[in-house]
Amino acid sequence: MEADRIYNFNPGPAVLPLEVLKEAQGEFLNFNHSGMSILEISHRAKQFDEVLEKAKADVKELMGLGDDYEVLFIQGGASLQFDMIPMNFATKEHKGSYVLSGSFASKAYKEAEILGVGEVAASSKDVDFRHIPTQDELKINPEAAYVHLCYNNTIYGTEYHYIPETNGVPLFADMSSDMLSRPLDFSKFSFIYAGVQKNLGPAGTVLVVAKKSLLEKSPETLPTMLRYDTFYKKNSLYNTPPAFCIYMVGKVAAWIKAQGGLSVMAERNAKKAALLYEAIDSSEGFYKGHADKDSRSFMNVTFRLPSEELEKEFVAEAGKVGLGGVKGHRSVGGMRASIYNAMPYEGVAKLAEFMESFRKAHK
């Protein structure tokens, strides 16, 4: 590991590949012989257009998607998508059908509910979001405009390990935390979005990958910047885009390709997750995982210690040995280790070793 760099387990903004950071650093002052930084170059310049198009092409290639899908970059975070999706696609007659599996899934539903166009297809709130609702639990209205999922729940440490069958209702997914972390049949989804600051780049943009047929026409009653067709028709360049974020997403996508693609990411992520879950499961009850085993996330490992006092000590001691960002979300407490694509195995191994030494010192 580089001197003075810690192992960063923050959930987002999160760890980025060191190779990508160094590459960006190397061309930061003079991007592509332009004599300017990527932060200074015009978004209308041919050089930036090449950055944008390559980022889009690499993302679609990694996802195995064809010309019937388009890639957009939109500002406002995934939280703005919570509003834009029901505004663009749902009506009072054809509501959005929401599966509530955690905090952000619930927030998305709340926005649709405010608009009067949301309904609940399933929820695991009654068990403190410890598991992902199963296929049998889903009660999807066949007249729904779409089914909305949050594919990985960062706060609770749960993740979908199946693609729901919706019987023809378009499937929408917030993949902010696990986008491009493993192979999926992405063609089964009509609309995917991800705040890139967790697994794909720096904070500042949302990646949208959706069927063109959904993006071609938005309700004319919506303001310009809340319409998906605005971004689609202008290739995400209607207004000044988050140029640096797009540049970095392109770098990360190229890095994933160079590593061997999503199958390699999945193999690495499974090994990292297995290491931490073994540390939890073999701790004789000292560590207690939040998620049910069949719903455990490969991206966010959440667990508790016997007391809040020990949890505070755990965070403090972890920081002293270069393990940062392990404190859980303020709404649930405990610990959370986010082990996204860019987190090296060595960092996870060091955390697992620390967990064992801390347990032995405090059991």
Tab-separated table of N, CA and C in Angstrom, residues 80-174:
chain	number	residue	atom	x	y	z
A	80	LEU	N	-32.368	12.359	-6.536
A	80	LEU	CA	-33.193	13.038	-7.533
A	80	LEU	C	-33.908	12.032	-8.419
A	81	GLN	N	-33.277	10.872	-8.649
A	81	GLN	CA	-33.949	9.833	-9.435
A	81	GLN	C	-35.199	9.322	-8.710
A	82	PHE	N	-35.180	9.375	-7.378
A	82	PHE	CA	-36.370	8.979	-6.627
A	82	PHE	C	-37.580	9.816	-7.059
A	83	ASP	N	-37.333	11.067	-7.455
A	83	ASP	CA	-38.404	11.950	-7.924
A	83	ASP	C	-38.635	11.809	-9.431
A	84	MET	N	-37.539	11.813	-10.192
A	84	MET	CA	-37.675	11.823	-11.650
A	84	MET	C	-38.359	10.562	-12.175
A	85	ILE	N	-38.077	9.424	-11.576
A	85	ILE	CA	-38.670	8.174	-12.067
A	85	ILE	C	-40.194	8.202	-11.996
A	86	PRO	N	-40.789	8.477	-10.831
A	86	PRO	CA	-42.256	8.523	-10.833
A	86	PRO	C	-42.827	9.671	-11.653
A	87	MET	N	-42.121	10.800	-11.699
A	87	MET	CA	-42.599	11.922	-12.501
A	87	MET	C	-42.665	11.569	-13.988
A	88	ASN	N	-41.685	10.823	-14.466
A	88	ASN	CA	-41.595	10.503	-15.887
A	88	ASN	C	-42.398	9.280	-16.298
A	89	PHE	N	-42.608	8.337	-15.371
A	89	PHE	CA	-43.146	7.048	-15.801
A	89	PHE	C	-44.443	6.612	-15.121
A	90	ALA	N	-44.739	7.141	-13.948
A	90	ALA	CA	-45.916	6.674	-13.212
A	90	ALA	C	-47.079	7.651	-13.348
A	91	THR	N	-48.279	7.111	-13.205
A	91	THR	CA	-49.496	7.924	-13.160
A	91	THR	C	-50.372	7.383	-12.042
A	92	LYS	N	-51.445	8.065	-11.753
A	92	LYS	CA	-52.355	7.576	-10.709
A	92	LYS	C	-53.040	6.280	-11.139
A	93	GLU	N	-53.156	6.078	-12.443
A	93	GLU	CA	-53.762	4.841	-12.944
A	93	GLU	C	-52.742	3.703	-13.030
A	94	HIS	N	-51.501	4.036	-13.289
A	94	HIS	CA	-50.425	3.046	-13.422
A	94	HIS	C	-49.280	3.475	-12.502
A	95	LYS	N	-49.367	3.052	-11.262
A	95	LYS	CA	-48.424	3.497	-10.241
A	95	LYS	C	-47.116	2.718	-10.302
A	96	GLY	N	-46.099	3.277	-9.650
A	96	GLY	CA	-44.855	2.555	-9.458
A	96	GLY	C	-45.023	1.588	-8.299
A	97	SER	N	-44.541	0.361	-8.469
A	97	SER	CA	-44.661	-0.681	-7.450
A	97	SER	C	-43.295	-0.861	-6.793
A	98	TYR	N	-43.193	-0.622	-5.491
A	98	TYR	CA	-41.912	-0.532	-4.796
A	98	TYR	C	-41.697	-1.698	-3.837
A	99	VAL	N	-40.497	-2.272	-3.900
A	99	VAL	CA	-40.095	-3.302	-2.952
A	99	VAL	C	-39.206	-2.631	-1.908
A	100	LEU	N	-39.636	-2.654	-0.666
A	100	LEU	CA	-38.937	-1.943	0.404
A	100	LEU	C	-38.004	-2.909	1.125
A	101	SER	N	-36.707	-2.730	0.887
A	101	SER	CA	-35.710	-3.629	1.479
A	101	SER	C	-34.683	-2.887	2.315
A	102	GLY	N	-34.891	-1.585	2.510
A	102	GLY	CA	-33.943	-0.805	3.284
A	102	GLY	C	-34.256	0.671	3.212
A	103	SER	N	-33.302	1.474	3.676
A	103	SER	CA	-33.513	2.914	3.809
A	103	SER	C	-33.762	3.596	2.469
A	104	PHE	N	-32.914	3.338	1.478
A	104	PHE	CA	-33.035	4.068	0.213
A	104	PHE	C	-34.200	3.564	-0.626
A	105	ALA	N	-34.511	2.289	-0.530
A	105	ALA	CA	-35.710	1.782	-1.192
A	105	ALA	C	-36.947	2.469	-0.624
A	106	SER	N	-36.937	2.671	0.699
A	106	SER	CA	-38.069	3.328	1.357
A	106	SER	C	-38.143	4.801	0.992
A	107	LYS	N	-36.987	5.449	0.872
A	107	LYS	CA	-36.977	6.859	0.467
A	107	LYS	C	-37.502	7.033	-0.949
A	108	ALA	N	-37.151	6.104	-1.824
A	108	ALA	CA	-37.649	6.171	-3.205
A	108	ALA	C	-39.172	6.060	-3.211
A	109	TYR	N	-39.681	5.121	-2.429
A	109	TYR	CA	-41.136	4.954	-2.362
A	109	TYR	C	-41.807	6.206	-1.794
A	110	LYS	N	-41.201	6.814	-0.795
A	110	LYS	CA	-41.794	7.999	-0.168
A	110	LYS	C	-42.024	9.112	-1.189
A	111	GLU	N	-41.066	9.283	-2.107
A	111	GLU	CA	-41.222	10.327	-3.119
A	111	GLU	C	-42.383	10.017	-4.060
A	112	ALA	N	-42.510	8.755	-4.447
A	112	ALA	CA	-43.642	8.373	-5.294
A	112	ALA	C	-44.951	8.530	-4.539
A	113	GLU	N	-44.929	8.236	-3.248
A	113	GLU	CA	-46.138	8.377	-2.416
A	113	GLU	C	-46.557	9.842	-2.322
A	114	ILE	N	-45.581	10.740	-2.180
A	114	ILE	CA	-45.877	12.166	-2.137
A	114	ILE	C	-46.590	12.607	-3.414
A	115	LEU	N	-46.162	12.039	-4.529
A	115	LEU	CA	-46.754	12.362	-5.821
A	115	LEU	C	-48.075	11.625	-6.067
A	116	GLY	N	-48.413	10.726	-5.165
A	116	GLY	CA	-49.656	9.971	-5.300
A	116	GLY	C	-49.601	8.877	-6.335
A	117	VAL	N	-48.373	8.390	-6.651
A	117	VAL	CA	-48.243	7.397	-7.720
A	117	VAL	C	-47.394	6.200	-7.280
A	118	GLY	N	-47.370	5.924	-5.967
A	118	GLY	CA	-46.578	4.806	-5.476
A	118	GLY	C	-47.403	3.802	-4.704
A	119	GLU	N	-47.010	2.528	-4.792
A	119	GLU	CA	-47.626	1.475	-4.000
A	119	GLU	C	-46.539	0.465	-3.624
A	120	VAL	N	-46.808	-0.313	-2.572
A	120	VAL	CA	-45.806	-1.244	-2.050
A	120	VAL	C	-46.077	-2.651	-2.559
A	121	ALA	N	-45.045	-3.250	-3.145
A	121	ALA	CA	-45.160	-4.627	-3.625
A	121	ALA	C	-44.737	-5.632	-2.566
A	122	ALA	N	-43.805	-5.226	-1.696
A	122	ALA	CA	-43.328	-6.084	-0.610
A	122	ALA	C	-42.446	-5.243	0.298
A	123	SER	N	-42.267	-5.712	1.539
A	123	SER	CA	-41.427	-4.994	2.486
A	123	SER	C	-40.849	-5.958	3.510
A	124	SER	N	-39.605	-5.708	3.893
A	124	SER	CA	-38.998	-6.468	4.991
A	124	SER	C	-38.745	-5.571	6.201
A	125	LYS	N	-39.469	-4.478	6.283
A	125	LYS	CA	-39.305	-3.552	7.400
A	125	LYS	C	-39.662	-4.205	8.724
A	126	ASP	N	-40.632	-5.115	8.710
A	126	ASP	CA	-41.083	-5.731	9.954
A	126	ASP	C	-40.008	-6.595	10.605
A	127	VAL	N	-38.974	-6.953	9.861
A	127	VAL	CA	-37.856	-7.719	10.433
A	127	VAL	C	-36.577	-6.880	10.372
A	128	ASP	N	-36.742	-5.565	10.468
A	128	ASP	CA	-35.614	-4.628	10.505
A	128	ASP	C	-34.735	-4.763	9.270
A	129	PHE	N	-35.350	-5.041	8.133
A	129	PHE	CA	-34.650	-5.131	6.850
A	129	PHE	C	-33.466	-6.106	6.900
A	130	ARG	N	-33.667	-7.230	7.557
A	130	ARG	CA	-32.590	-8.227	7.653
A	130	ARG	C	-32.496	-9.114	6.418
A	131	HIS	N	-33.538	-9.122	5.607
A	131	HIS	CA	-33.485	-9.973	4.425
A	131	HIS	C	-34.121	-9.273	3.233
A	132	ILE	N	-33.786	-9.770	2.069
A	132	ILE	CA	-34.372	-9.290	0.818
A	132	ILE	C	-35.699	-10.019	0.611
A	133	PRO	N	-36.781	-9.305	0.321
A	133	PRO	CA	-38.051	-9.993	0.034
A	133	PRO	C	-37.888	-11.023	-1.082
A	134	THR	N	-38.471	-12.170	-0.870
A	134	THR	CA	-38.363	-13.254	-1.846
A	134	THR	C	-39.358	-13.051	-2.990
A	135	GLN	N	-39.182	-13.846	-4.027
A	135	GLN	CA	-40.108	-13.797	-5.151
A	135	GLN	C	-41.540	-14.048	-4.682
A	136	ASP	N	-41.723	-15.004	-3.785
A	136	ASP	CA	-43.068	-15.338	-3.305
A	136	ASP	C	-43.704	-14.206	-2.513
A	137	GLU	N	-42.877	-13.336	-1.944
A	137	GLU	CA	-43.406	-12.217	-1.158
A	137	GLU	C	-43.854	-11.047	-2.027
A	138	LEU	N	-43.430	-11.015	-3.274
A	138	LEU	CA	-43.747	-9.879	-4.137
A	138	LEU	C	-45.201	-9.935	-4.600
A	139	LYS	N	-45.919	-8.866	-4.352
A	139	LYS	CA	-47.305	-8.728	-4.812
A	139	LYS	C	-47.349	-7.570	-5.806
A	140	ILE	N	-47.050	-7.896	-7.051
A	140	ILE	CA	-46.901	-6.867	-8.079
A	140	ILE	C	-48.219	-6.658	-8.806
A	141	ASN	N	-48.649	-5.424	-8.826
A	141	ASN	CA	-49.839	-5.054	-9.580
A	141	ASN	C	-49.536	-5.179	-11.073
A	142	PRO	N	-50.260	-6.009	-11.811
A	142	PRO	CA	-49.975	-6.167	-13.248
A	142	PRO	C	-50.165	-4.881	-14.040
A	143	GLU	N	-50.877	-3.905	-13.452
A	143	GLU	CA	-51.082	-2.614	-14.121
A	143	GLU	C	-50.037	-1.578	-13.713
A	144	ALA	N	-49.052	-1.985	-12.925
A	144	ALA	CA	-48.026	-1.041	-12.463
A	144	ALA	C	-47.194	-0.524	-13.631
A	145	ALA	N	-46.716	0.705	-13.493
A	145	ALA	CA	-45.851	1.290	-14.522
A	145	ALA	C	-44.470	0.651	-14.498
A	146	TYR	N	-44.030	0.252	-13.310
A	146	TYR	CA	-42.722	-0.367	-13.139
A	146	TYR	C	-42.645	-0.987	-11.743
A	147	VAL	N	-41.681	-1.877	-11.568
A	147	VAL	CA	-41.323	-2.397	-10.242
A	147	VAL	C	-39.959	-1.810	-9.892
A	148	HIS	N	-39.854	-1.189	-8.727
A	148	HIS	CA	-38.615	-0.521	-8.321
A	148	HIS	C	-37.953	-1.278	-7.178
A	149	LEU	N	-36.643	-1.574	-7.358
A	149	LEU	CA	-35.846	-2.245	-6.335
A	149	LEU	C	-34.633	-1.392	-5.985
A	150	CYS	N	-34.127	-1.571	-4.770
A	150	CYS	CA	-32.783	-1.116	-4.422
A	150	CYS	C	-31.958	-2.389	-4.310
A	151	TYR	N	-31.068	-2.617	-5.279
A	151	TYR	CA	-30.469	-3.942	-5.440
A	151	TYR	C	-29.488	-4.297	-4.333
A	152	ASN	N	-28.842	-3.319	-3.753
A	152	ASN	CA	-27.956	-3.536	-2.616
A	152	ASN	C	-28.246	-2.462	-1.581
A	153	ASN	N	-28.443	-2.874	-0.343
A	153	ASN	CA	-28.822	-1.939	0.709
A	153	ASN	C	-27.615	-1.638	1.588
A	154	THR	N	-27.009	-0.486	1.320
A	154	THR	CA	-25.742	-0.117	1.933
A	154	THR	C	-25.811	-0.095	3.446
A	155	ILE	N	-26.877	0.457	3.991
A	155	ILE	CA	-26.982	0.643	5.435
A	155	ILE	C	-27.177	-0.674	6.160
A	156	TYR	N	-27.996	-1.560	5.592
A	156	TYR	CA	-28.337	-2.801	6.282
A	156	TYR	C	-27.489	-3.996	5.847
A	157	GLY	N	-26.724	-3.844	4.777
A	157	GLY	CA	-25.835	-4.913	4.354
A	157	GLY	C	-26.538	-6.100	3.733
A	158	THR	N	-27.576	-5.824	2.946
A	158	THR	CA	-28.280	-6.887	2.226
A	158	THR	C	-28.195	-6.642	0.727
A	159	GLU	N	-28.393	-7.708	-0.041
A	159	GLU	CA	-28.243	-7.607	-1.493
A	159	GLU	C	-29.104	-8.674	-2.170
A	160	TYR	N	-29.656	-8.321	-3.314
A	160	TYR	CA	-30.417	-9.293	-4.098
A	160	TYR	C	-29.470	-10.332	-4.688
A	161	HIS	N	-29.857	-11.585	-4.561
A	161	HIS	CA	-29.112	-12.665	-5.197
A	161	HIS	C	-29.995	-13.378	-6.216
A	162	TYR	N	-31.026	-12.696	-6.661
A	162	TYR	CA	-31.870	-13.184	-7.752
A	162	TYR	C	-32.459	-11.974	-8.463
A	163	ILE	N	-32.875	-12.158	-9.692
A	163	ILE	CA	-33.563	-11.105	-10.437
A	163	ILE	C	-35.055	-11.421	-10.408
A	164	PRO	N	-35.854	-10.571	-9.793
A	164	PRO	CA	-37.284	-10.866	-9.671
A	164	PRO	C	-37.980	-11.020	-11.018
A	165	GLU	N	-38.927	-11.909	-11.052
A	165	GLU	CA	-39.812	-12.064	-12.202
A	165	GLU	C	-40.990	-11.117	-11.997
A	166	THR	N	-41.242	-10.251	-12.966
A	166	THR	CA	-42.273	-9.233	-12.813
A	166	THR	C	-43.454	-9.436	-13.757
A	167	ASN	N	-43.447	-10.525	-14.512
A	167	ASN	CA	-44.555	-10.828	-15.430
A	167	ASN	C	-44.856	-9.682	-16.386
A	168	GLY	N	-43.801	-9.146	-16.951
A	168	GLY	CA	-43.958	-8.132	-17.985
A	168	GLY	C	-43.924	-6.695	-17.519
A	169	VAL	N	-44.020	-6.458	-16.217
A	169	VAL	CA	-43.916	-5.085	-15.705
A	169	VAL	C	-42.439	-4.674	-15.751
A	170	PRO	N	-42.105	-3.523	-16.326
A	170	PRO	CA	-40.700	-3.110	-16.427
A	170	PRO	C	-39.999	-3.085	-15.069
A	171	LEU	N	-38.784	-3.601	-15.029
A	171	LEU	CA	-38.020	-3.696	-13.790
A	171	LEU	C	-37.012	-2.553	-13.718
A	172	PHE	N	-37.117	-1.750	-12.660
A	172	PHE	CA	-36.229	-0.616	-12.412
A	172	PHE	C	-35.378	-0.938	-11.181
A	173	ALA	N	-34.109	-0.518	-11.174
A	173	ALA	CA	-33.251	-0.828	-10.023
A	173	ALA	C	-32.277	0.295	-9.727
A	174	ASP	N	-32.192	0.634	-8.447
A	174	ASP	CA	-31.132	1.473	-7.913
A	174	ASP	C	-29.968	0.541	-7.595
